[in-house]
Short mmCIF file of N, CA and C in Angstrom, two decimals:
data_model
loop_
_atom_site.label_atom_id
_atom_site.label_comp_id
_atom_site.label_asym_id
_atom_site.label_seq_id
_atom_site.Cartn_x
_atom_site.Cartn_y
_atom_site.Cartn_z
N MET A 11 48.14 -15.81 -20.45
CA MET A 11 48.00 -16.78 -21.51
C MET A 11 49.28 -17.59 -21.67
N ALA A 12 50.42 -16.90 -21.58
CA ALA A 12 51.71 -17.59 -21.72
C ALA A 12 51.92 -18.55 -20.56
N ASP A 13 51.47 -18.14 -19.34
CA ASP A 13 51.60 -19.03 -18.19
C ASP A 13 50.76 -20.29 -18.35
N GLN A 14 49.55 -20.12 -18.92
CA GLN A 14 48.68 -21.27 -19.14
C GLN A 14 49.31 -22.22 -20.16
N TYR A 15 49.92 -21.68 -21.20
CA TYR A 15 50.57 -22.51 -22.21
C TYR A 15 51.74 -23.27 -21.60
N GLN A 16 52.50 -22.59 -20.76
CA GLN A 16 53.64 -23.23 -20.09
C GLN A 16 53.14 -24.36 -19.18
N TYR A 17 52.06 -24.12 -18.47
CA TYR A 17 51.50 -25.13 -17.58
C TYR A 17 51.06 -26.35 -18.39
N ASN A 18 50.37 -26.11 -19.52
CA ASN A 18 49.90 -27.22 -20.35
C ASN A 18 51.05 -28.04 -20.92
N THR A 19 52.11 -27.37 -21.36
CA THR A 19 53.24 -28.12 -21.92
C THR A 19 53.94 -28.92 -20.83
N ASN A 20 54.03 -28.37 -19.63
CA ASN A 20 54.62 -29.14 -18.52
C ASN A 20 53.76 -30.34 -18.17
N GLU A 21 52.44 -30.14 -18.18
CA GLU A 21 51.54 -31.25 -17.88
C GLU A 21 51.65 -32.35 -18.94
N GLU A 22 51.72 -31.95 -20.20
CA GLU A 22 51.89 -32.93 -21.28
C GLU A 22 53.23 -33.64 -21.13
N LYS A 23 54.24 -32.90 -20.78
CA LYS A 23 55.58 -33.47 -20.63
C LYS A 23 55.58 -34.50 -19.49
N ILE A 24 54.90 -34.19 -18.40
CA ILE A 24 54.82 -35.11 -17.27
C ILE A 24 54.06 -36.36 -17.69
N GLN A 25 52.96 -36.20 -18.41
CA GLN A 25 52.19 -37.35 -18.86
C GLN A 25 53.02 -38.20 -19.82
N LYS A 26 53.73 -37.56 -20.72
CA LYS A 26 54.53 -38.29 -21.69
C LYS A 26 55.66 -39.03 -20.98
N ASP A 27 56.28 -38.41 -19.98
CA ASP A 27 57.37 -39.04 -19.25
C ASP A 27 56.90 -40.26 -18.46
N SER A 28 55.67 -40.23 -17.96
CA SER A 28 55.18 -41.37 -17.19
C SER A 28 54.98 -42.60 -18.07
N HIS A 29 54.73 -42.41 -19.35
CA HIS A 29 54.55 -43.54 -20.27
C HIS A 29 55.86 -43.98 -20.90
N THR A 30 56.82 -43.10 -20.97
CA THR A 30 58.11 -43.42 -21.58
C THR A 30 59.20 -43.38 -20.53
N LYS A 31 58.98 -44.06 -19.44
CA LYS A 31 59.93 -44.10 -18.35
C LYS A 31 61.26 -44.65 -18.85
N GLU A 32 62.32 -43.95 -18.50
CA GLU A 32 63.64 -44.40 -18.92
C GLU A 32 64.07 -45.56 -18.03
N ILE A 33 64.55 -46.63 -18.67
CA ILE A 33 64.94 -47.81 -17.91
C ILE A 33 66.45 -47.86 -17.75
N ASP A 34 66.86 -48.52 -16.69
CA ASP A 34 68.27 -48.66 -16.38
C ASP A 34 68.81 -49.89 -17.10
N LEU A 35 69.72 -49.68 -18.04
CA LEU A 35 70.28 -50.80 -18.80
C LEU A 35 71.44 -51.48 -18.07
N ILE A 36 71.91 -50.91 -16.99
CA ILE A 36 73.00 -51.51 -16.23
C ILE A 36 72.44 -52.41 -15.13
N ASN A 37 71.65 -51.83 -14.23
CA ASN A 37 71.05 -52.59 -13.14
C ASN A 37 69.64 -53.00 -13.56
N ARG A 38 69.49 -54.20 -14.08
CA ARG A 38 68.21 -54.64 -14.63
C ARG A 38 67.35 -55.38 -13.61
N ASP A 39 67.83 -55.53 -12.42
CA ASP A 39 67.06 -56.14 -11.33
C ASP A 39 67.21 -55.27 -10.08
N PRO A 40 66.70 -54.01 -10.13
CA PRO A 40 66.94 -53.08 -9.01
C PRO A 40 66.30 -53.54 -7.70
N LYS A 41 65.22 -54.29 -7.77
CA LYS A 41 64.56 -54.76 -6.55
C LYS A 41 65.03 -56.15 -6.16
N GLN A 42 65.96 -56.70 -6.91
CA GLN A 42 66.61 -57.99 -6.67
C GLN A 42 65.59 -59.11 -6.45
N ILE A 43 64.61 -59.20 -7.36
CA ILE A 43 63.59 -60.24 -7.24
C ILE A 43 64.10 -61.59 -7.73
N ASN A 44 65.17 -61.61 -8.53
CA ASN A 44 65.73 -62.87 -9.03
C ASN A 44 67.12 -63.13 -8.47
N GLU A 45 67.43 -62.56 -7.34
CA GLU A 45 68.78 -62.68 -6.79
C GLU A 45 69.13 -64.11 -6.43
N ASP A 46 68.23 -64.83 -5.78
CA ASP A 46 68.54 -66.18 -5.32
C ASP A 46 68.00 -67.26 -6.25
N VAL A 47 67.13 -66.90 -7.16
CA VAL A 47 66.40 -67.90 -7.92
C VAL A 47 67.18 -68.37 -9.15
N VAL A 48 67.52 -67.48 -10.04
CA VAL A 48 68.09 -67.89 -11.33
C VAL A 48 69.56 -67.53 -11.47
N LYS A 49 70.20 -67.16 -10.40
CA LYS A 49 71.62 -66.82 -10.46
C LYS A 49 72.42 -68.11 -10.29
N VAL A 50 72.63 -68.82 -11.41
CA VAL A 50 73.29 -70.12 -11.37
C VAL A 50 74.63 -70.01 -12.09
N GLU A 51 75.66 -70.37 -11.38
CA GLU A 51 77.01 -70.37 -11.94
C GLU A 51 77.48 -71.81 -12.11
N PHE A 52 78.58 -71.98 -12.81
CA PHE A 52 79.16 -73.30 -13.07
C PHE A 52 79.39 -74.07 -11.77
N GLU A 53 79.94 -73.40 -10.77
CA GLU A 53 80.26 -74.04 -9.50
C GLU A 53 79.02 -74.48 -8.73
N ASP A 54 77.86 -73.87 -9.04
CA ASP A 54 76.61 -74.25 -8.38
C ASP A 54 76.04 -75.54 -8.96
N VAL A 55 76.47 -75.90 -10.17
CA VAL A 55 75.90 -77.04 -10.87
C VAL A 55 76.88 -78.21 -10.95
N ILE A 56 78.10 -77.92 -11.30
CA ILE A 56 79.11 -78.96 -11.50
C ILE A 56 80.25 -78.75 -10.52
N ALA A 57 80.56 -79.78 -9.76
CA ALA A 57 81.65 -79.69 -8.79
C ALA A 57 82.30 -81.06 -8.66
N GLU A 58 83.60 -81.07 -8.61
CA GLU A 58 84.35 -82.32 -8.45
C GLU A 58 84.95 -82.37 -7.05
N PRO A 59 84.60 -83.38 -6.29
CA PRO A 59 85.16 -83.48 -4.93
C PRO A 59 86.63 -83.89 -4.98
N ASP A 60 87.30 -83.71 -3.86
CA ASP A 60 88.70 -84.11 -3.76
C ASP A 60 88.84 -85.59 -4.09
N GLY A 61 89.85 -85.93 -4.85
CA GLY A 61 90.09 -87.31 -5.23
C GLY A 61 89.42 -87.71 -6.52
N THR A 62 88.55 -86.85 -7.05
CA THR A 62 87.87 -87.13 -8.30
C THR A 62 87.96 -85.90 -9.18
N HIS A 63 89.10 -85.69 -9.78
CA HIS A 63 89.31 -84.52 -10.63
C HIS A 63 89.54 -84.98 -12.06
N SER A 64 88.91 -84.26 -12.99
CA SER A 64 89.17 -84.52 -14.40
C SER A 64 90.45 -83.79 -14.80
N LEU A 65 90.84 -83.93 -16.05
CA LEU A 65 92.01 -83.21 -16.54
C LEU A 65 91.77 -81.72 -16.47
N ASP A 66 92.80 -80.95 -16.20
CA ASP A 66 92.66 -79.49 -16.07
C ASP A 66 92.08 -78.88 -17.33
N GLY A 67 92.52 -79.34 -18.48
CA GLY A 67 92.02 -78.80 -19.76
C GLY A 67 90.54 -79.08 -19.93
N VAL A 68 90.11 -80.29 -19.55
CA VAL A 68 88.68 -80.65 -19.63
C VAL A 68 87.86 -79.77 -18.69
N TRP A 69 88.38 -79.56 -17.50
CA TRP A 69 87.67 -78.72 -16.51
C TRP A 69 87.52 -77.29 -17.01
N LYS A 70 88.60 -76.72 -17.56
CA LYS A 70 88.54 -75.35 -18.09
C LYS A 70 87.60 -75.27 -19.27
N LEU A 71 87.66 -76.25 -20.19
CA LEU A 71 86.80 -76.25 -21.36
C LEU A 71 85.34 -76.45 -20.96
N SER A 72 85.09 -77.28 -19.95
CA SER A 72 83.72 -77.47 -19.45
C SER A 72 83.18 -76.17 -18.87
N TYR A 73 84.00 -75.48 -18.11
CA TYR A 73 83.60 -74.19 -17.54
C TYR A 73 83.25 -73.20 -18.64
N THR A 74 84.13 -73.09 -19.64
CA THR A 74 83.89 -72.15 -20.74
C THR A 74 82.64 -72.55 -21.52
N THR A 75 82.48 -73.85 -21.81
CA THR A 75 81.32 -74.32 -22.56
C THR A 75 80.03 -74.02 -21.81
N PHE A 76 80.00 -74.31 -20.52
CA PHE A 76 78.81 -74.05 -19.71
C PHE A 76 78.48 -72.56 -19.71
N THR A 77 79.46 -71.74 -19.42
CA THR A 77 79.24 -70.30 -19.29
C THR A 77 78.79 -69.67 -20.60
N VAL A 78 79.48 -69.99 -21.69
CA VAL A 78 79.15 -69.40 -22.99
C VAL A 78 77.81 -69.91 -23.50
N SER A 79 77.54 -71.22 -23.35
CA SER A 79 76.27 -71.76 -23.84
C SER A 79 75.10 -71.19 -23.05
N LYS A 80 75.26 -71.05 -21.73
CA LYS A 80 74.20 -70.45 -20.91
C LYS A 80 73.95 -69.01 -21.33
N TYR A 81 75.03 -68.27 -21.55
CA TYR A 81 74.93 -66.87 -21.95
C TYR A 81 74.21 -66.72 -23.29
N TRP A 82 74.63 -67.47 -24.29
CA TRP A 82 74.06 -67.30 -25.63
C TRP A 82 72.68 -67.94 -25.74
N CYS A 83 72.46 -69.03 -25.06
CA CYS A 83 71.13 -69.63 -25.07
C CYS A 83 70.11 -68.66 -24.47
N TYR A 84 70.45 -68.04 -23.36
CA TYR A 84 69.55 -67.06 -22.75
C TYR A 84 69.31 -65.89 -23.70
N ARG A 85 70.36 -65.42 -24.34
CA ARG A 85 70.23 -64.30 -25.27
C ARG A 85 69.33 -64.66 -26.45
N VAL A 86 69.52 -65.84 -27.03
CA VAL A 86 68.71 -66.25 -28.18
C VAL A 86 67.26 -66.45 -27.76
N LEU A 87 67.04 -67.13 -26.64
CA LEU A 87 65.67 -67.34 -26.17
C LEU A 87 64.98 -66.01 -25.85
N SER A 88 65.69 -65.10 -25.20
CA SER A 88 65.08 -63.81 -24.89
C SER A 88 64.83 -62.99 -26.15
N ALA A 89 65.70 -63.14 -27.18
CA ALA A 89 65.46 -62.42 -28.44
C ALA A 89 64.24 -62.98 -29.16
N ILE A 90 64.05 -64.29 -29.12
CA ILE A 90 62.92 -64.91 -29.83
C ILE A 90 61.62 -64.75 -29.04
N PHE A 91 61.67 -65.08 -27.75
CA PHE A 91 60.43 -65.14 -26.97
C PHE A 91 60.22 -63.97 -26.02
N GLY A 92 61.21 -63.10 -25.85
CA GLY A 92 61.11 -62.02 -24.87
C GLY A 92 59.94 -61.08 -25.12
N ILE A 93 59.81 -60.61 -26.35
CA ILE A 93 58.74 -59.65 -26.66
C ILE A 93 57.37 -60.31 -26.60
N PRO A 94 57.16 -61.51 -27.20
CA PRO A 94 55.83 -62.14 -27.06
C PRO A 94 55.46 -62.46 -25.61
N VAL A 95 56.42 -62.93 -24.83
CA VAL A 95 56.12 -63.24 -23.43
C VAL A 95 55.85 -61.95 -22.65
N ALA A 96 56.60 -60.89 -22.94
CA ALA A 96 56.35 -59.60 -22.29
C ALA A 96 54.95 -59.10 -22.64
N LEU A 97 54.54 -59.32 -23.88
CA LEU A 97 53.19 -58.94 -24.30
C LEU A 97 52.14 -59.72 -23.52
N LEU A 98 52.36 -61.03 -23.37
CA LEU A 98 51.42 -61.86 -22.60
C LEU A 98 51.36 -61.43 -21.14
N TRP A 99 52.55 -61.19 -20.53
CA TRP A 99 52.55 -60.76 -19.13
C TRP A 99 51.91 -59.39 -18.97
N GLY A 100 52.17 -58.50 -19.93
CA GLY A 100 51.53 -57.18 -19.87
C GLY A 100 50.02 -57.31 -19.95
N PHE A 101 49.55 -58.18 -20.86
CA PHE A 101 48.11 -58.42 -21.00
C PHE A 101 47.54 -59.02 -19.73
N LEU A 102 48.23 -60.01 -19.16
CA LEU A 102 47.75 -60.65 -17.94
C LEU A 102 47.65 -59.66 -16.79
N PHE A 103 48.71 -58.86 -16.58
CA PHE A 103 48.67 -57.91 -15.47
C PHE A 103 47.69 -56.78 -15.72
N ALA A 104 47.45 -56.45 -16.98
CA ALA A 104 46.41 -55.47 -17.29
C ALA A 104 45.04 -56.03 -16.94
N CYS A 105 44.80 -57.31 -17.25
CA CYS A 105 43.53 -57.94 -16.91
C CYS A 105 43.35 -58.04 -15.40
N ILE A 106 44.43 -58.40 -14.70
CA ILE A 106 44.35 -58.47 -13.24
C ILE A 106 44.06 -57.09 -12.65
N SER A 107 44.74 -56.07 -13.17
CA SER A 107 44.49 -54.70 -12.69
C SER A 107 43.05 -54.29 -12.97
N PHE A 108 42.57 -54.60 -14.18
CA PHE A 108 41.20 -54.25 -14.55
C PHE A 108 40.21 -54.91 -13.60
N CYS A 109 40.38 -56.21 -13.37
CA CYS A 109 39.47 -56.94 -12.47
C CYS A 109 39.53 -56.37 -11.05
N HIS A 110 40.74 -56.07 -10.60
CA HIS A 110 40.90 -55.54 -9.25
C HIS A 110 40.24 -54.17 -9.11
N ILE A 111 40.47 -53.30 -10.10
CA ILE A 111 39.96 -51.93 -10.03
C ILE A 111 38.44 -51.90 -10.24
N TRP A 112 37.93 -52.67 -11.20
CA TRP A 112 36.53 -52.56 -11.58
C TRP A 112 35.62 -53.61 -10.94
N ALA A 113 36.18 -54.63 -10.29
CA ALA A 113 35.32 -55.65 -9.69
C ALA A 113 35.65 -55.91 -8.22
N VAL A 114 36.89 -56.21 -7.90
CA VAL A 114 37.24 -56.64 -6.55
C VAL A 114 37.04 -55.51 -5.54
N VAL A 115 37.66 -54.36 -5.78
CA VAL A 115 37.56 -53.25 -4.81
C VAL A 115 36.12 -52.77 -4.65
N PRO A 116 35.35 -52.57 -5.74
CA PRO A 116 33.94 -52.19 -5.53
C PRO A 116 33.13 -53.25 -4.78
N CYS A 117 33.41 -54.52 -5.04
CA CYS A 117 32.71 -55.59 -4.34
C CYS A 117 33.04 -55.56 -2.85
N ILE A 118 34.31 -55.41 -2.53
CA ILE A 118 34.72 -55.34 -1.12
C ILE A 118 34.10 -54.11 -0.46
N LYS A 119 34.12 -52.98 -1.15
CA LYS A 119 33.52 -51.76 -0.60
C LYS A 119 32.04 -51.96 -0.34
N SER A 120 31.34 -52.61 -1.28
CA SER A 120 29.91 -52.88 -1.12
C SER A 120 29.67 -53.79 0.08
N CYS A 121 30.49 -54.82 0.23
CA CYS A 121 30.34 -55.72 1.38
C CYS A 121 30.60 -54.99 2.69
N LEU A 122 31.60 -54.11 2.70
CA LEU A 122 31.88 -53.33 3.92
C LEU A 122 30.71 -52.43 4.29
N ILE A 123 30.08 -51.82 3.28
CA ILE A 123 28.93 -50.94 3.55
C ILE A 123 27.78 -51.76 4.12
N GLU A 124 27.52 -52.93 3.51
CA GLU A 124 26.44 -53.79 3.99
C GLU A 124 26.74 -54.34 5.37
N SER A 125 27.99 -54.72 5.61
CA SER A 125 28.33 -55.28 6.92
C SER A 125 28.28 -54.21 8.01
N GLN A 126 28.52 -52.95 7.67
CA GLN A 126 28.39 -51.89 8.67
C GLN A 126 26.96 -51.80 9.16
N CYS A 127 26.01 -51.96 8.25
CA CYS A 127 24.59 -51.93 8.63
C CYS A 127 24.28 -53.07 9.59
N VAL A 128 24.70 -54.29 9.24
CA VAL A 128 24.48 -55.45 10.09
C VAL A 128 25.22 -55.29 11.42
N SER A 129 26.43 -54.73 11.36
CA SER A 129 27.23 -54.53 12.56
C SER A 129 26.54 -53.58 13.53
N ARG A 130 25.95 -52.54 13.01
CA ARG A 130 25.25 -51.58 13.88
C ARG A 130 24.03 -52.22 14.54
N ILE A 131 23.30 -53.02 13.77
CA ILE A 131 22.12 -53.70 14.34
C ILE A 131 22.57 -54.69 15.40
N TYR A 132 23.63 -55.45 15.11
CA TYR A 132 24.17 -56.43 16.07
C TYR A 132 24.63 -55.73 17.34
N THR A 133 25.37 -54.65 17.19
CA THR A 133 25.87 -53.90 18.35
C THR A 133 24.71 -53.37 19.18
N LEU A 134 23.69 -52.86 18.53
CA LEU A 134 22.51 -52.35 19.24
C LEU A 134 21.83 -53.47 20.03
N CYS A 135 21.68 -54.64 19.42
CA CYS A 135 21.05 -55.77 20.13
C CYS A 135 21.89 -56.21 21.32
N ILE A 136 23.19 -56.30 21.14
CA ILE A 136 24.07 -56.71 22.24
C ILE A 136 24.00 -55.70 23.38
N GLN A 137 24.08 -54.41 23.04
CA GLN A 137 24.04 -53.39 24.09
C GLN A 137 22.69 -53.36 24.78
N THR A 138 21.62 -53.64 24.05
CA THR A 138 20.29 -53.56 24.63
C THR A 138 19.96 -54.78 25.49
N PHE A 139 20.28 -55.98 25.00
CA PHE A 139 19.83 -57.18 25.69
C PHE A 139 20.92 -57.88 26.49
N CYS A 140 22.10 -58.01 25.97
CA CYS A 140 23.14 -58.80 26.64
C CYS A 140 23.91 -58.02 27.70
N ASP A 141 24.25 -56.77 27.40
CA ASP A 141 25.04 -55.99 28.36
C ASP A 141 24.38 -55.90 29.74
N PRO A 142 23.08 -55.58 29.83
CA PRO A 142 22.48 -55.53 31.18
C PRO A 142 22.50 -56.88 31.89
N PHE A 143 22.27 -57.96 31.12
CA PHE A 143 22.28 -59.30 31.72
C PHE A 143 23.65 -59.64 32.29
N PHE A 144 24.70 -59.39 31.51
CA PHE A 144 26.05 -59.73 31.97
C PHE A 144 26.53 -58.78 33.07
N GLU A 145 26.09 -57.55 33.05
CA GLU A 145 26.43 -56.64 34.15
C GLU A 145 25.79 -57.13 35.45
N ALA A 146 24.54 -57.60 35.35
CA ALA A 146 23.86 -58.13 36.55
C ALA A 146 24.58 -59.38 37.06
N LEU A 147 24.98 -60.27 36.16
CA LEU A 147 25.72 -61.46 36.57
C LEU A 147 27.05 -61.07 37.21
N GLY A 148 27.70 -60.07 36.65
CA GLY A 148 28.97 -59.60 37.21
C GLY A 148 28.79 -59.08 38.62
N LYS A 149 27.71 -58.35 38.87
CA LYS A 149 27.46 -57.84 40.21
C LYS A 149 27.12 -58.96 41.19
N ILE A 150 26.40 -59.98 40.69
CA ILE A 150 26.05 -61.12 41.55
C ILE A 150 27.30 -61.86 41.99
N PHE A 151 28.18 -62.13 41.02
CA PHE A 151 29.36 -62.94 41.32
C PHE A 151 30.57 -62.11 41.75
N SER A 152 30.42 -60.81 41.88
CA SER A 152 31.57 -60.00 42.27
C SER A 152 31.97 -60.21 43.72
N SER A 153 31.05 -60.68 44.53
CA SER A 153 31.38 -60.90 45.94
C SER A 153 31.93 -62.30 46.20
N VAL A 154 31.99 -63.12 45.20
CA VAL A 154 32.52 -64.48 45.37
C VAL A 154 34.03 -64.38 45.49
N ARG A 155 34.56 -65.02 46.53
CA ARG A 155 36.00 -65.04 46.74
C ARG A 155 36.48 -66.47 46.62
N VAL A 156 37.57 -66.67 45.93
CA VAL A 156 38.13 -68.00 45.74
C VAL A 156 39.46 -68.04 46.46
N ALA A 157 39.63 -69.04 47.27
CA ALA A 157 40.88 -69.21 48.01
C ALA A 157 41.46 -70.57 47.64
N LEU A 158 42.69 -70.59 47.28
CA LEU A 158 43.36 -71.84 46.95
C LEU A 158 44.28 -72.21 48.09
N ARG A 159 44.18 -73.45 48.52
CA ARG A 159 45.04 -73.95 49.58
C ARG A 159 45.72 -75.21 49.09
N LYS A 160 46.95 -75.30 49.42
CA LYS A 160 47.71 -76.47 49.05
C LYS A 160 47.83 -77.37 50.27
N GLU A 161 47.20 -78.54 50.20
CA GLU A 161 47.24 -79.46 51.32
C GLU A 161 48.20 -80.60 50.99
N VAL A 162 48.97 -80.97 52.00
CA VAL A 162 49.97 -82.03 51.81
C VAL A 162 49.52 -83.29 52.48
#
């Protein structure tokens, strides 16, 4: 009885852990899906070629303004819209998963089952009617020899 209780608590713990997966707060893009897309730095957007330089103070202040405004704008937008957008994306991917699991895969499986029936009938017809005909043609033309000569 104690072993069964231990098993049940472990099973509940595993189920609970799968829903409350701990996330990594340091590496927030472990699969690097946004590595090349949204990684924009000041130097990627604003650059002064040789011979066209602003004042050093303006350049430093521009860099600081760009970096800080990008940082805080992203933070404010993610604080305001992050949870609603995450809810929408969660809903969308749940709907896609539902359609895939309950409609697409069963439909494909049904089509595969039906096509196997047609495939067997087609294969039987080909083996019965076409194979003997083409084997006979092969035997007829097997003695034909082709010689290529290059004439100058």
